[in-house]
Amino acid sequence: MYEDYVEMLEKEANAIDAVFVATPDFYHSEHVRAVLRKGKHVYCSAPLAHVLFDAKEMVREHEASGKIMQVGYTRRSNPRYRHAIENCIRRELLLGRITHASTQCHRAVSSLWGFPKREQVPLEALQKYGYANMEEFINWRWFPSYGAGQLMTLGVDGLDVCLWAGDFEKVSAIAIGGNDYYHRAVNEDGIALFEFRTRDGQTTRVSCHVVNTSSLGGTYEELMGEQGSLRISPIPLRGNTFKREQDADVLSWNLFESRGELAGPISTPEIAIVACGPSLRVVVGRVPNIDTYWLQGAECDLGGYYHVENFIQTIRCENPSMITCPPATALRTEKAMYAACESLTTKGYVNVELGKNAVP
């Protein structure tokens, strides 16, 4: 075990093939670039960095290194997400043109983390590694020196799904948010609105909702198109269905069902029908829903396991094209979310060029 990563990279250089950087966001750039310069492959937790400049520098460093790098947007390797986005939406155009999307990450009220006295780190050691005190070391995401705020931290994963589904080149963003509940140093909630545009002028409008005072609805993404819509979540019970529009091409949807790629039609959850009267009788029944389909494979979600597996297999195969979220792909998503974060300060629209779509 090493306290100093520089010492580790020097002494263990011949024993290390790859490094996982799971440090606070403000350290990502320093750590990733040091690893790449040592000629090692690297997996970096998302987001790339806590400021956009560092994220761009990391992408440049990676492109010059020739090494394999994975950024931790884990949905990109999740089998359900890959089937939904790559097969159903991008290849087969099951939703038609996607006109709108929404994402949310809702968490309940919680206090800052504490720590036992026996785990107190000496102030001299904390300051050596850039922390003002133990509270900031433990709760670094709530301080602007170490993280980009809750809108970025909690909202960027869902936004990445929206950019994955569409080939966008430009975005305009505007956002509201504040810190009037916890009164902490960074934004504690945020509602961001995006207007993404493709090269041929098509527009997709996206809302991103981050809340730290209520867990209602949890975390999920919704993609809405002219032919149908998708609601999906890392937790299948929160979202795992395609819904077909009434005038959609039924044959293409039925073809997916016949292949076993969608299961349907299904029934809605049980609905309680209340008949008012002296006894207030309640009748519970099931209502058929012929236009909603389950997305197959919901029983095998393992969080970031598949993303790590993709990284390791890419190294073993020595084939960088296998990686599901290279840094250039992550940077496009982060450009859009940093535009929203800038809007929180400027209170106006922020326009950004996203650059080339780097979807593998």
Coordinates of C-alpha atoms in Angstrom, one line a residue:
M1 CA 0.0 0.0 0.0
Y2 CA 1.3 3.5 -0.9
E3 CA 0.2 6.9 0.3
D4 CA 1.9 8.7 -2.6
Y5 CA 0.9 7.7 -6.1
V6 CA 4.1 9.0 -7.6
E7 CA 6.1 6.6 -5.5
M8 CA 3.8 3.8 -6.5
L9 CA 4.1 4.5 -10.2
E10 CA 7.9 4.6 -9.9
K11 CA 8.4 1.5 -7.8
E12 CA 5.7 -0.7 -9.3
A13 CA 6.1 0.4 -12.9
N14 CA 6.9 -3.0 -14.2
A15 CA 4.1 -4.7 -12.3
I16 CA 1.3 -2.3 -13.4
D17 CA -0.7 -2.7 -16.6
A18 CA -3.6 -0.4 -15.8
V19 CA -4.7 2.1 -13.1
F20 CA -8.2 2.9 -11.8
V21 CA -8.5 6.6 -10.8
A22 CA -11.3 6.8 -8.3
T23 CA -10.1 9.9 -6.5
P24 CA -12.1 13.2 -6.0
D25 CA -12.8 15.0 -9.2
F26 CA -10.3 17.8 -8.8
Y27 CA -7.5 15.2 -8.7
H28 CA -8.6 13.3 -11.9
S29 CA -6.5 15.4 -14.3
E30 CA -3.3 15.2 -12.4
H31 CA -3.6 11.4 -11.8
V32 CA -4.8 10.4 -15.2
R33 CA -2.1 12.4 -17.0
A34 CA 0.6 11.0 -14.8
V35 CA -0.6 7.4 -15.5
L36 CA -0.7 8.0 -19.2
R37 CA 2.8 9.5 -19.2
K38 CA 4.0 6.3 -17.6
G39 CA 2.5 4.3 -20.5
K40 CA -0.3 2.7 -18.5
H41 CA -4.0 2.2 -19.5
V42 CA -6.4 4.0 -17.2
Y43 CA -10.0 3.9 -16.1
C44 CA -11.3 7.3 -14.8
S45 CA -14.4 7.8 -12.7
A46 CA -16.9 10.3 -14.2
P47 CA -16.8 13.2 -14.8
L48 CA -13.4 13.6 -16.4
A49 CA -12.6 16.7 -14.2
H50 CA -14.2 19.4 -12.0
V51 CA -13.4 22.1 -14.6
L52 CA -13.8 22.0 -18.4
F53 CA -10.2 23.1 -19.1
D54 CA -8.8 20.1 -17.3
A55 CA -11.2 17.7 -19.1
K56 CA -10.0 19.0 -22.5
E57 CA -6.4 18.6 -21.4
M58 CA -7.0 15.0 -20.4
V59 CA -8.5 14.2 -23.8
R60 CA -5.4 15.7 -25.5
E61 CA -3.1 13.7 -23.3
H62 CA -5.0 10.5 -24.0
E63 CA -5.0 11.1 -27.8
A64 CA -1.2 11.5 -27.7
S65 CA -0.5 8.5 -25.5
G66 CA -1.8 5.7 -27.6
K67 CA -3.1 4.0 -24.5
I68 CA -6.6 2.7 -23.7
M69 CA -8.8 4.9 -21.5
Q70 CA -12.3 4.3 -20.2
V71 CA -14.4 7.1 -18.5
G72 CA -16.9 5.9 -15.9
Y73 CA -20.3 6.6 -17.6
T74 CA -21.3 3.1 -16.8
R75 CA -24.6 3.0 -18.7
R76 CA -22.6 2.9 -21.9
S77 CA -21.7 -0.8 -21.1
N78 CA -24.9 -1.8 -19.4
P79 CA -26.5 -4.6 -21.6
R80 CA -30.0 -3.2 -21.3
Y81 CA -28.9 0.3 -22.2
R82 CA -26.8 -0.9 -25.1
H83 CA -29.6 -2.9 -26.5
A84 CA -32.1 -0.1 -26.1
I85 CA -29.8 2.7 -27.5
E86 CA -27.7 0.8 -30.1
N87 CA -30.2 -1.7 -31.4
C88 CA -33.6 -0.3 -30.9
I89 CA -33.0 3.4 -31.3
R90 CA -29.8 4.0 -33.3
R91 CA -30.0 1.0 -35.7
E92 CA -33.7 0.3 -36.1
L93 CA -35.0 3.8 -35.4
L94 CA -37.8 2.4 -33.3
L95 CA -38.6 5.8 -31.8
G96 CA -38.4 7.6 -35.1
R97 CA -37.0 11.2 -34.7
I98 CA -36.4 11.9 -31.0
T99 CA -37.9 15.3 -30.3
H100 CA -37.7 15.5 -26.5
A101 CA -36.0 13.9 -23.6
S102 CA -35.9 14.2 -19.8
T103 CA -33.6 12.9 -17.1
Q104 CA -33.8 13.1 -13.3
C105 CA -31.7 12.2 -10.3
H106 CA -33.6 12.7 -7.0
R107 CA -32.1 12.0 -3.6
A108 CA -33.6 12.4 -0.1
V109 CA -32.4 15.0 2.5
S110 CA -29.1 13.9 4.1
S111 CA -26.5 15.5 6.3
L112 CA -22.8 15.8 5.6
W113 CA -20.9 12.7 6.4
G114 CA -19.1 12.5 9.8
F115 CA -16.1 10.4 10.8
P116 CA -14.9 8.6 13.9
K117 CA -12.2 10.4 15.9
R118 CA -9.9 7.4 15.4
E119 CA -10.0 8.1 11.6
Q120 CA -9.0 11.8 11.9
V121 CA -6.2 12.6 9.5
P122 CA -3.6 15.1 10.8
L123 CA -4.2 18.6 9.4
E124 CA -0.6 18.7 8.0
A125 CA -1.3 15.6 5.9
L126 CA -4.7 17.0 4.7
Q127 CA -3.1 20.3 3.6
K128 CA -0.3 18.4 1.8
Y129 CA -2.9 16.9 -0.5
G130 CA -5.0 20.0 -1.0
Y131 CA -7.7 19.7 1.6
A132 CA -8.6 22.5 4.1
N133 CA -9.9 20.2 6.8
M134 CA -11.3 16.8 7.5
E135 CA -14.9 17.9 6.7
E136 CA -13.9 18.9 3.2
F137 CA -11.9 15.7 2.8
I138 CA -14.9 13.5 3.6
N139 CA -17.6 15.6 1.9
W140 CA -15.5 17.0 -1.0
R141 CA -18.5 16.9 -3.5
W142 CA -20.1 19.8 -1.6
F143 CA -17.1 22.2 -2.0
P144 CA -16.2 24.1 -5.2
S145 CA -12.5 23.5 -4.8
Y146 CA -13.0 19.7 -5.3
G147 CA -16.2 19.2 -7.4
A148 CA -18.3 21.0 -10.0
G149 CA -21.5 21.0 -8.0
Q150 CA -24.5 18.7 -7.7
L151 CA -26.0 19.5 -11.2
M152 CA -22.8 18.2 -12.7
T153 CA -22.1 15.4 -10.3
L154 CA -25.6 13.9 -10.3
G155 CA -27.0 15.1 -13.7
V156 CA -24.3 14.3 -16.2
D157 CA -24.8 10.5 -16.3
G158 CA -28.4 10.8 -17.5
L159 CA -27.5 13.6 -19.9
D160 CA -24.9 11.2 -21.4
V161 CA -27.7 8.8 -22.4
C162 CA -29.4 11.6 -24.4
L163 CA -26.2 12.4 -26.3
W164 CA -25.6 8.7 -26.9
A165 CA -29.0 8.4 -28.6
G166 CA -28.5 11.3 -31.0
D167 CA -25.8 12.7 -33.3
F168 CA -25.7 16.3 -32.0
E169 CA -23.2 19.0 -33.0
K170 CA -24.4 22.1 -31.1
V171 CA -26.2 22.8 -27.8
S172 CA -27.8 25.8 -26.1
A173 CA -28.2 25.5 -22.4
I174 CA -29.9 27.4 -19.6
A175 CA -30.3 26.4 -16.0
I176 CA -31.6 27.5 -12.6
G177 CA -30.6 26.2 -9.2
G178 CA -29.4 27.2 -5.8
N179 CA -28.1 26.4 -2.4
D180 CA -31.0 27.8 -0.3
Y181 CA -31.8 24.5 1.6
Y182 CA -28.5 23.3 2.9
H183 CA -26.7 26.7 2.4
R184 CA -23.6 24.9 1.2
A185 CA -20.9 26.3 -1.1
V186 CA -22.1 24.6 -4.4
N187 CA -25.4 24.3 -6.1
E188 CA -27.5 21.6 -4.3
D189 CA -30.2 21.3 -7.0
G190 CA -30.7 22.3 -10.5
I191 CA -33.0 22.2 -13.5
A192 CA -31.2 22.5 -16.8
L193 CA -32.8 22.9 -20.2
F194 CA -30.9 21.9 -23.4
E195 CA -31.6 22.5 -27.1
F196 CA -29.4 20.0 -29.0
R197 CA -29.1 20.4 -32.8
T198 CA -27.8 18.0 -35.5
R199 CA -25.9 18.9 -38.6
D200 CA -29.0 18.9 -40.7
G201 CA -30.8 21.3 -38.3
Q202 CA -33.0 18.9 -36.4
T203 CA -33.6 19.8 -32.7
T204 CA -34.0 17.8 -29.6
R205 CA -35.0 19.5 -26.4
V206 CA -33.9 18.0 -23.1
S207 CA -34.6 18.7 -19.4
C208 CA -32.3 17.5 -16.6
H209 CA -33.6 17.6 -13.1
V210 CA -31.4 17.2 -10.0
V211 CA -32.8 17.2 -6.5
N212 CA -31.3 16.6 -3.1
T213 CA -34.3 17.1 -0.9
S214 CA -36.7 14.4 -2.2
S215 CA -36.1 10.9 -3.6
L216 CA -39.5 10.8 -5.5
G217 CA -39.1 8.9 -8.7
G218 CA -35.4 8.2 -8.1
T219 CA -33.2 8.1 -11.2
Y220 CA -34.2 7.5 -14.8
E221 CA -34.1 8.8 -18.4
E222 CA -36.9 9.3 -20.9
L223 CA -36.4 9.6 -24.6
M224 CA -39.5 10.7 -26.6
G225 CA -39.9 10.2 -30.3
E226 CA -42.6 10.5 -33.0
Q227 CA -42.9 6.7 -33.1
G228 CA -42.5 5.8 -29.5
S229 CA -40.7 6.5 -26.2
L230 CA -38.3 4.8 -23.9
R231 CA -38.2 5.1 -20.1
I232 CA -35.0 3.4 -18.7
S233 CA -33.1 3.4 -15.4
P234 CA -30.1 1.6 -13.9
I235 CA -32.7 0.2 -11.5
P236 CA -35.2 -1.7 -13.8
L237 CA -38.2 -1.1 -11.5
R238 CA -37.7 2.7 -12.1
G239 CA -37.7 2.4 -15.8
N240 CA -37.6 -0.5 -18.3
T241 CA -40.2 0.0 -21.0
F242 CA -40.8 1.1 -24.5
K243 CA -44.2 2.7 -25.3
R244 CA -45.5 2.7 -28.9
E245 CA -47.4 5.7 -30.2
Q246 CA -50.8 5.0 -31.6
D247 CA -49.9 5.8 -35.2
A248 CA -46.5 4.1 -35.2
D249 CA -45.4 1.3 -37.5
V250 CA -46.7 -1.7 -35.6
L251 CA -44.9 -4.2 -37.9
S252 CA -41.4 -3.0 -36.7
W253 CA -42.5 -3.2 -33.1
N254 CA -44.0 -6.7 -33.6
L255 CA -40.8 -7.8 -35.3
F256 CA -38.7 -6.8 -32.2
E257 CA -41.2 -8.7 -30.0
S258 CA -41.0 -11.8 -32.2
R259 CA -37.2 -11.8 -31.9
G260 CA -37.5 -11.8 -28.1
E261 CA -35.8 -8.3 -27.9
L262 CA -39.0 -6.8 -26.5
A263 CA -41.6 -8.5 -24.3
G264 CA -45.2 -7.3 -24.8
P265 CA -47.8 -6.2 -24.8
I266 CA -48.1 -6.0 -21.1
S267 CA -50.6 -4.8 -18.5
T268 CA -50.3 -1.6 -16.4
P269 CA -49.7 -2.0 -12.7
E270 CA -52.8 -2.6 -10.6
I271 CA -55.1 0.3 -10.5
A272 CA -57.4 1.0 -7.5
I273 CA -60.8 2.3 -8.5
V274 CA -62.7 3.9 -5.6
A275 CA -66.5 3.8 -5.6
C276 CA -67.7 6.5 -3.2
G277 CA -70.5 5.5 -0.8
P278 CA -71.2 4.8 2.8
S279 CA -68.8 1.8 2.8
L280 CA -66.1 3.5 0.6
R281 CA -65.7 0.2 -1.4
V282 CA -62.4 -0.2 -3.3
V283 CA -62.2 -2.4 -6.4
V284 CA -58.8 -3.4 -7.7
G285 CA -58.3 -4.5 -11.3
R286 CA -55.7 -4.8 -14.1
V287 CA -56.1 -2.7 -17.2
P288 CA -54.7 -4.0 -20.5
N289 CA -52.1 -1.8 -22.2
I290 CA -51.5 -2.9 -25.7
D291 CA -48.8 -0.4 -26.6
T292 CA -46.3 -0.8 -23.8
Y293 CA -43.4 -3.3 -24.0
W294 CA -40.8 -4.5 -21.5
L295 CA -37.2 -4.2 -22.4
Q296 CA -35.6 -7.7 -22.1
G297 CA -32.6 -8.5 -19.9
A298 CA -33.6 -6.5 -16.8
E299 CA -32.7 -9.4 -14.5
C300 CA -28.9 -9.0 -15.0
D301 CA -28.0 -5.4 -14.0
L302 CA -24.7 -5.3 -12.1
G303 CA -24.0 -1.6 -11.9
G304 CA -20.5 -0.7 -13.2
Y305 CA -19.4 -4.4 -13.5
Y306 CA -19.9 -4.4 -17.3
H307 CA -18.0 -1.1 -17.8
V308 CA -15.0 -2.5 -15.9
E309 CA -15.2 -5.7 -17.9
N310 CA -15.3 -3.8 -21.2
F311 CA -12.2 -1.9 -20.1
I312 CA -10.3 -5.1 -19.2
Q313 CA -11.3 -7.0 -22.3
T314 CA -10.3 -4.1 -24.5
I315 CA -6.8 -4.2 -23.0
R316 CA -6.6 -7.9 -23.4
C317 CA -7.7 -7.7 -27.0
E318 CA -5.5 -4.7 -27.7
N319 CA -8.3 -3.2 -29.6
P320 CA -9.2 0.4 -28.5
S321 CA -12.3 0.5 -30.8
M322 CA -14.0 -1.9 -28.3
I323 CA -14.0 0.7 -25.5
T324 CA -17.6 2.0 -24.8
C325 CA -16.8 5.4 -23.4
P326 CA -13.4 6.9 -24.5
P327 CA -12.5 10.4 -23.3
A328 CA -13.6 12.2 -26.5
T329 CA -17.1 10.8 -26.1
A330 CA -17.2 11.8 -22.4
L331 CA -16.0 15.3 -23.2
R332 CA -19.0 16.0 -25.5
T333 CA -21.4 15.3 -22.7
E334 CA -19.4 17.3 -20.2
K335 CA -19.2 20.3 -22.5
A336 CA -23.0 20.4 -22.5
M337 CA -23.4 20.0 -18.8
Y338 CA -20.6 22.6 -18.1
A339 CA -22.6 25.0 -20.3
A340 CA -25.6 24.5 -17.9
C341 CA -23.3 25.0 -14.9
E342 CA -22.1 28.3 -16.4
S343 CA -25.7 29.3 -17.0
L344 CA -26.4 28.9 -13.3
T345 CA -24.0 31.8 -12.8
T346 CA -24.7 34.0 -15.8
K347 CA -28.5 33.5 -15.7
G348 CA -28.6 33.3 -19.5
Y349 CA -28.2 31.0 -22.5
V350 CA -24.8 29.4 -23.1
N351 CA -24.0 28.1 -26.6
V352 CA -21.5 25.3 -27.2
E353 CA -20.0 23.4 -30.1
L354 CA -19.9 19.8 -29.1
G355 CA -17.5 18.5 -31.8
K356 CA -17.4 15.2 -33.5
N357 CA -19.7 12.4 -32.3
A358 CA -17.3 9.8 -30.9
V359 CA -19.9 7.0 -30.3
P360 CA -18.0 3.7 -31.0

